[in-house]
Amino acid sequence: MTDDTTLPRAKFKRVLLKISGEALMGDQGYGLHPPTVERIAREIKSVHDMGVEICMVIGGGNVFRGLQGSAQGMERTTADYMGMLATVMNALAMQSSLERMDVNTRVISAIRMDEVCEPYIRRRAVRHLEKKRVCIFAAGTGNPYFTTDTAATLRANEMRCEAIFKGTKVDGVYDKDPVKHADAKRYETVTYDEVLQQHLGVMDASAIALARDNDLPIIVFSLDEAGGFRGILNGDGTYTRVHG
């Protein structure tokens, strides 16, 4: 029998992981790249194995982005609902990968589609987390004009998560695009107000304001770094903490 004192201890008990739909594309320009979905699922499993309760929100930009559809002449409400349906597709793909790794997972949709996923009922979702099931919240808030960033912050507050982990392509928040500027400076910590005032692009303004009003920290880290998610929960790794 393994001595519990030898197991790694996580800094958080319950967290929400927010990733973009584009993170599931891999090197493709569109859609789902199954090996990439599987790689991210392994990262989630490694944290789940530590005993951390995990919920997720995945964007839909790899399939359809409502704002872009609206910009091309489509009616905004219709475009946003199409984007919400795209998030359900991504959530089901992630659920499939996680359950192949023996991680019990529930997809919970803000828009009812009972044949493929559960409707969002807060107390039921909390119970799933208590039973160590990964909960993937899909279809945003169920309303047009709200992004998945806002949905992630809303659900994290409702689930009483201790932090939002925002997985990106870079290892934190920078004062300018580090891909384009070699002299870009990474912040160790940054306040909600600084993110808003300097337009640092961590999340949209509504999501940042909701996190600020509920004192919910946001951890921005690189999803491309193997073991990065688990490392931060162990107190290691490179990231930026957004706080009050």
CSV table of C-alpha atoms in Angstrom, one decimal:
chain,number,residue,atom,x,y,z
A,1,MET,CA,0.0,0.0,0.0
A,2,THR,CA,1.3,3.5,-0.9
A,3,ASP,CA,1.9,5.9,2.0
A,4,ASP,CA,-0.3,8.9,1.4
A,5,THR,CA,2.5,11.2,2.7
A,6,THR,CA,4.6,10.3,-0.4
A,7,LEU,CA,2.0,11.5,-2.9
A,8,PRO,CA,2.3,15.0,-4.4
A,9,ARG,CA,0.0,17.5,-2.7
A,10,ALA,CA,-2.0,20.0,-4.8
A,11,LYS,CA,-2.2,23.6,-3.9
A,12,PHE,CA,-5.9,23.7,-4.9
A,13,LYS,CA,-8.7,21.2,-4.2
A,14,ARG,CA,-11.1,22.3,-7.0
A,15,VAL,CA,-10.2,24.2,-10.1
A,16,LEU,CA,-11.7,25.1,-13.5
A,17,LEU,CA,-9.6,24.7,-16.6
A,18,LYS,CA,-10.5,27.0,-19.5
A,19,ILE,CA,-9.0,26.3,-22.9
A,20,SER,CA,-9.8,27.6,-26.4
A,21,GLY,CA,-11.3,25.5,-29.1
A,22,GLU,CA,-8.2,26.3,-31.2
A,23,ALA,CA,-6.1,24.4,-28.6
A,24,LEU,CA,-7.7,21.2,-30.0
A,25,MET,CA,-6.7,21.8,-33.6
A,26,GLY,CA,-3.1,20.9,-33.3
A,27,ASP,CA,-1.2,22.0,-36.4
A,28,GLN,CA,-4.4,21.9,-38.4
A,29,GLY,CA,-6.2,25.0,-39.4
A,30,TYR,CA,-9.7,23.8,-38.5
A,31,GLY,CA,-11.5,21.1,-36.5
A,32,LEU,CA,-10.3,18.5,-34.0
A,33,HIS,CA,-6.9,16.8,-34.0
A,34,PRO,CA,-7.4,13.6,-32.0
A,35,PRO,CA,-3.8,13.2,-30.9
A,36,THR,CA,-3.9,16.8,-29.5
A,37,VAL,CA,-7.1,16.1,-27.7
A,38,GLU,CA,-5.6,13.0,-26.2
A,39,ARG,CA,-2.5,14.9,-25.1
A,40,ILE,CA,-4.5,17.5,-23.2
A,41,ALA,CA,-6.7,14.7,-21.7
A,42,ARG,CA,-3.5,13.1,-20.3
A,43,GLU,CA,-2.6,16.4,-18.7
A,44,ILE,CA,-6.0,16.5,-17.1
A,45,LYS,CA,-5.8,12.9,-15.9
A,46,SER,CA,-2.4,13.6,-14.3
A,47,VAL,CA,-4.0,16.3,-12.2
A,48,HIS,CA,-7.2,14.3,-11.6
A,49,ASP,CA,-4.9,11.5,-10.2
A,50,MET,CA,-3.7,13.9,-7.6
A,51,GLY,CA,-7.2,14.1,-6.2
A,52,VAL,CA,-8.0,17.5,-7.6
A,53,GLU,CA,-11.6,18.1,-8.5
A,54,ILE,CA,-11.7,19.5,-12.1
A,55,CYS,CA,-14.2,21.2,-14.2
A,56,MET,CA,-13.7,22.6,-17.7
A,57,VAL,CA,-14.9,25.0,-20.3
A,58,ILE,CA,-13.7,24.6,-23.9
A,59,GLY,CA,-14.3,27.2,-26.6
A,60,GLY,CA,-15.6,26.5,-30.0
A,61,GLY,CA,-13.4,28.6,-32.2
A,62,ASN,CA,-11.9,25.6,-34.0
A,63,VAL,CA,-15.4,24.8,-35.4
A,64,PHE,CA,-17.3,28.1,-35.5
A,65,ARG,CA,-16.9,31.5,-33.8
A,66,GLY,CA,-20.1,33.4,-33.4
A,67,LEU,CA,-18.5,36.9,-33.5
A,68,GLN,CA,-16.7,36.1,-36.8
A,69,GLY,CA,-19.9,34.8,-38.3
A,70,SER,CA,-21.7,37.9,-37.2
A,71,ALA,CA,-19.0,40.1,-38.8
A,72,GLN,CA,-19.6,38.3,-42.1
A,73,GLY,CA,-23.2,39.2,-42.2
A,74,MET,CA,-24.9,36.4,-40.1
A,75,GLU,CA,-27.4,37.5,-37.5
A,76,ARG,CA,-25.5,37.7,-34.2
A,77,THR,CA,-27.8,35.6,-32.1
A,78,THR,CA,-27.9,32.8,-34.6
A,79,ALA,CA,-24.1,32.9,-35.0
A,80,ASP,CA,-23.6,32.8,-31.2
A,81,TYR,CA,-25.9,29.7,-30.9
A,82,MET,CA,-23.9,28.0,-33.6
A,83,GLY,CA,-20.8,28.7,-31.6
A,84,MET,CA,-22.4,27.2,-28.5
A,85,LEU,CA,-23.1,24.0,-30.4
A,86,ALA,CA,-19.5,23.9,-31.5
A,87,THR,CA,-18.4,23.9,-27.8
A,88,VAL,CA,-20.7,20.8,-27.2
A,89,MET,CA,-18.8,19.0,-30.0
A,90,ASN,CA,-15.5,19.8,-28.4
A,91,ALA,CA,-16.7,18.8,-25.0
A,92,LEU,CA,-17.9,15.4,-26.3
A,93,ALA,CA,-14.5,14.8,-27.9
A,94,MET,CA,-12.7,15.6,-24.7
A,95,GLN,CA,-15.1,13.4,-22.7
A,96,SER,CA,-14.4,10.5,-25.1
A,97,SER,CA,-10.6,10.8,-24.6
A,98,LEU,CA,-10.8,11.1,-20.8
A,99,GLU,CA,-13.1,8.1,-20.4
A,100,ARG,CA,-10.8,6.0,-22.5
A,101,MET,CA,-8.3,6.8,-19.8
A,102,ASP,CA,-10.8,5.7,-17.1
A,103,VAL,CA,-11.6,9.2,-15.9
A,104,ASN,CA,-15.3,9.5,-15.3
A,105,THR,CA,-16.5,12.6,-17.1
A,106,ARG,CA,-19.8,14.4,-17.5
A,107,VAL,CA,-20.7,16.9,-20.3
A,108,ILE,CA,-23.1,19.4,-18.9
A,109,SER,CA,-24.8,21.8,-21.4
A,110,ALA,CA,-26.5,25.1,-20.8
A,111,ILE,CA,-28.7,24.3,-23.7
A,112,ARG,CA,-30.8,21.1,-23.3
A,113,MET,CA,-29.9,18.2,-25.5
A,114,ASP,CA,-30.7,15.3,-23.3
A,115,GLU,CA,-29.7,12.6,-25.8
A,116,VAL,CA,-26.0,13.6,-25.7
A,117,CYS,CA,-25.4,15.4,-22.4
A,118,GLU,CA,-26.8,16.5,-19.1
A,119,PRO,CA,-28.6,19.8,-18.6
A,120,TYR,CA,-26.9,22.3,-16.2
A,121,ILE,CA,-28.2,21.9,-12.7
A,122,ARG,CA,-25.8,23.4,-10.2
A,123,ARG,CA,-26.3,21.1,-7.3
A,124,ARG,CA,-26.0,18.0,-9.5
A,125,ALA,CA,-22.8,19.4,-11.0
A,126,VAL,CA,-21.3,20.0,-7.6
A,127,ARG,CA,-22.2,16.4,-6.7
A,128,HIS,CA,-20.4,15.1,-9.7
A,129,LEU,CA,-17.3,17.0,-8.7
A,130,GLU,CA,-17.5,15.6,-5.1
A,131,LYS,CA,-17.6,12.1,-6.7
A,132,LYS,CA,-14.3,13.0,-8.5
A,133,ARG,CA,-15.9,13.2,-11.9
A,134,VAL,CA,-14.6,15.7,-14.4
A,135,CYS,CA,-17.4,18.1,-15.4
A,136,ILE,CA,-17.1,19.8,-18.8
A,137,PHE,CA,-19.5,22.7,-19.1
A,138,ALA,CA,-20.7,23.2,-22.7
A,139,ALA,CA,-22.8,25.7,-24.6
A,140,GLY,CA,-21.4,28.7,-22.8
A,141,THR,CA,-24.0,30.4,-20.5
A,142,GLY,CA,-26.8,29.4,-22.8
A,143,ASN,CA,-27.2,33.0,-23.9
A,144,PRO,CA,-25.9,34.9,-27.0
A,145,TYR,CA,-23.6,37.8,-26.6
A,146,PHE,CA,-21.6,36.1,-23.8
A,147,THR,CA,-18.2,34.5,-24.5
A,148,THR,CA,-16.9,31.2,-23.1
A,149,ASP,CA,-14.5,33.3,-21.0
A,150,THR,CA,-17.5,34.7,-19.2
A,151,ALA,CA,-19.1,31.2,-19.0
A,152,ALA,CA,-15.9,29.9,-17.4
A,153,THR,CA,-15.8,32.5,-14.8
A,154,LEU,CA,-19.5,32.1,-14.0
A,155,ARG,CA,-19.3,28.3,-13.6
A,156,ALA,CA,-16.1,28.6,-11.6
A,157,ASN,CA,-17.9,30.8,-9.1
A,158,GLU,CA,-21.0,28.6,-9.1
A,159,MET,CA,-18.9,25.5,-8.4
A,160,ARG,CA,-16.9,27.4,-5.7
A,161,CYS,CA,-13.6,26.7,-7.5
A,162,GLU,CA,-10.4,28.0,-5.9
A,163,ALA,CA,-9.0,29.2,-9.2
A,164,ILE,CA,-9.4,29.4,-13.0
A,165,PHE,CA,-6.5,27.9,-15.0
A,166,LYS,CA,-6.4,29.5,-18.4
A,167,GLY,CA,-4.4,27.3,-20.8
A,168,THR,CA,-2.8,29.2,-23.6
A,169,LYS,CA,0.1,28.9,-26.1
A,170,VAL,CA,2.4,31.0,-23.9
A,171,ASP,CA,3.5,30.6,-20.3
A,172,GLY,CA,1.8,33.6,-18.8
A,173,VAL,CA,0.7,37.2,-19.4
A,174,TYR,CA,3.0,39.5,-21.3
A,175,ASP,CA,3.1,43.2,-21.8
A,176,LYS,CA,3.1,42.6,-25.6
A,177,ASP,CA,2.9,39.6,-27.9
A,178,PRO,CA,6.0,37.4,-27.1
A,179,VAL,CA,5.7,35.7,-30.5
A,180,LYS,CA,6.2,39.0,-32.3
A,181,HIS,CA,8.4,40.8,-29.8
A,182,ALA,CA,11.6,39.3,-28.4
A,183,ASP,CA,11.7,41.9,-25.6
A,184,ALA,CA,8.2,41.1,-24.3
A,185,LYS,CA,8.1,41.1,-20.5
A,186,ARG,CA,6.2,38.4,-18.7
A,187,TYR,CA,4.4,39.3,-15.5
A,188,GLU,CA,4.7,37.1,-12.4
A,189,THR,CA,1.5,38.6,-11.1
A,190,VAL,CA,-0.9,41.2,-12.4
A,191,THR,CA,-4.1,42.7,-10.9
A,192,TYR,CA,-7.5,42.5,-12.5
A,193,ASP,CA,-7.6,46.3,-12.9
A,194,GLU,CA,-4.2,46.2,-14.7
A,195,VAL,CA,-5.5,43.6,-17.1
A,196,LEU,CA,-8.5,45.8,-17.9
A,197,GLN,CA,-6.6,49.1,-18.1
A,198,GLN,CA,-3.7,47.8,-20.2
A,199,HIS,CA,-5.9,45.5,-22.4
A,200,LEU,CA,-3.7,42.5,-21.7
A,201,GLY,CA,-6.1,40.1,-23.3
A,202,VAL,CA,-6.2,37.5,-20.6
A,203,MET,CA,-10.0,37.2,-20.9
A,204,ASP,CA,-12.7,39.5,-22.0
A,205,ALA,CA,-13.7,42.4,-19.7
A,206,SER,CA,-16.9,40.8,-18.4
A,207,ALA,CA,-15.0,37.7,-17.3
A,208,ILE,CA,-12.3,39.7,-15.6
A,209,ALA,CA,-14.8,41.9,-13.8
A,210,LEU,CA,-16.7,38.8,-12.6
A,211,ALA,CA,-13.5,37.2,-11.3
A,212,ARG,CA,-12.5,40.5,-9.6
A,213,ASP,CA,-15.9,40.9,-7.9
A,214,ASN,CA,-15.6,37.4,-6.5
A,215,ASP,CA,-11.9,37.5,-5.7
A,216,LEU,CA,-11.3,34.5,-8.0
A,217,PRO,CA,-7.6,34.1,-9.1
A,218,ILE,CA,-6.8,33.3,-12.7
A,219,ILE,CA,-3.7,31.3,-13.4
A,220,VAL,CA,-2.4,31.8,-17.0
A,221,PHE,CA,0.0,29.0,-18.2
A,222,SER,CA,1.1,27.2,-21.3
A,223,LEU,CA,-1.0,24.3,-22.3
A,224,ASP,CA,1.7,23.2,-24.7
A,225,GLU,CA,4.3,22.5,-21.9
A,226,ALA,CA,4.1,18.9,-20.9
A,227,GLY,CA,3.3,18.5,-17.2
A,228,GLY,CA,2.7,22.2,-16.8
A,229,PHE,CA,-0.8,21.9,-15.4
A,230,ARG,CA,0.3,19.4,-12.8
A,231,GLY,CA,3.5,21.2,-12.0
A,232,ILE,CA,1.7,24.4,-11.1
A,233,LEU,CA,-0.6,22.5,-8.8
A,234,ASN,CA,2.5,21.2,-7.1
A,235,GLY,CA,3.9,24.7,-6.7
A,236,ASP,CA,6.3,24.6,-9.6
A,237,GLY,CA,6.2,25.8,-13.2
A,238,THR,CA,6.0,29.1,-15.0
A,239,TYR,CA,2.8,31.1,-15.0
A,240,THR,CA,1.1,34.5,-14.3
A,241,ARG,CA,-1.3,34.9,-11.5
A,242,VAL,CA,-4.1,37.4,-12.0
A,243,HIS,CA,-5.5,38.6,-8.6
A,244,GLY,CA,-6.9,41.5,-6.7
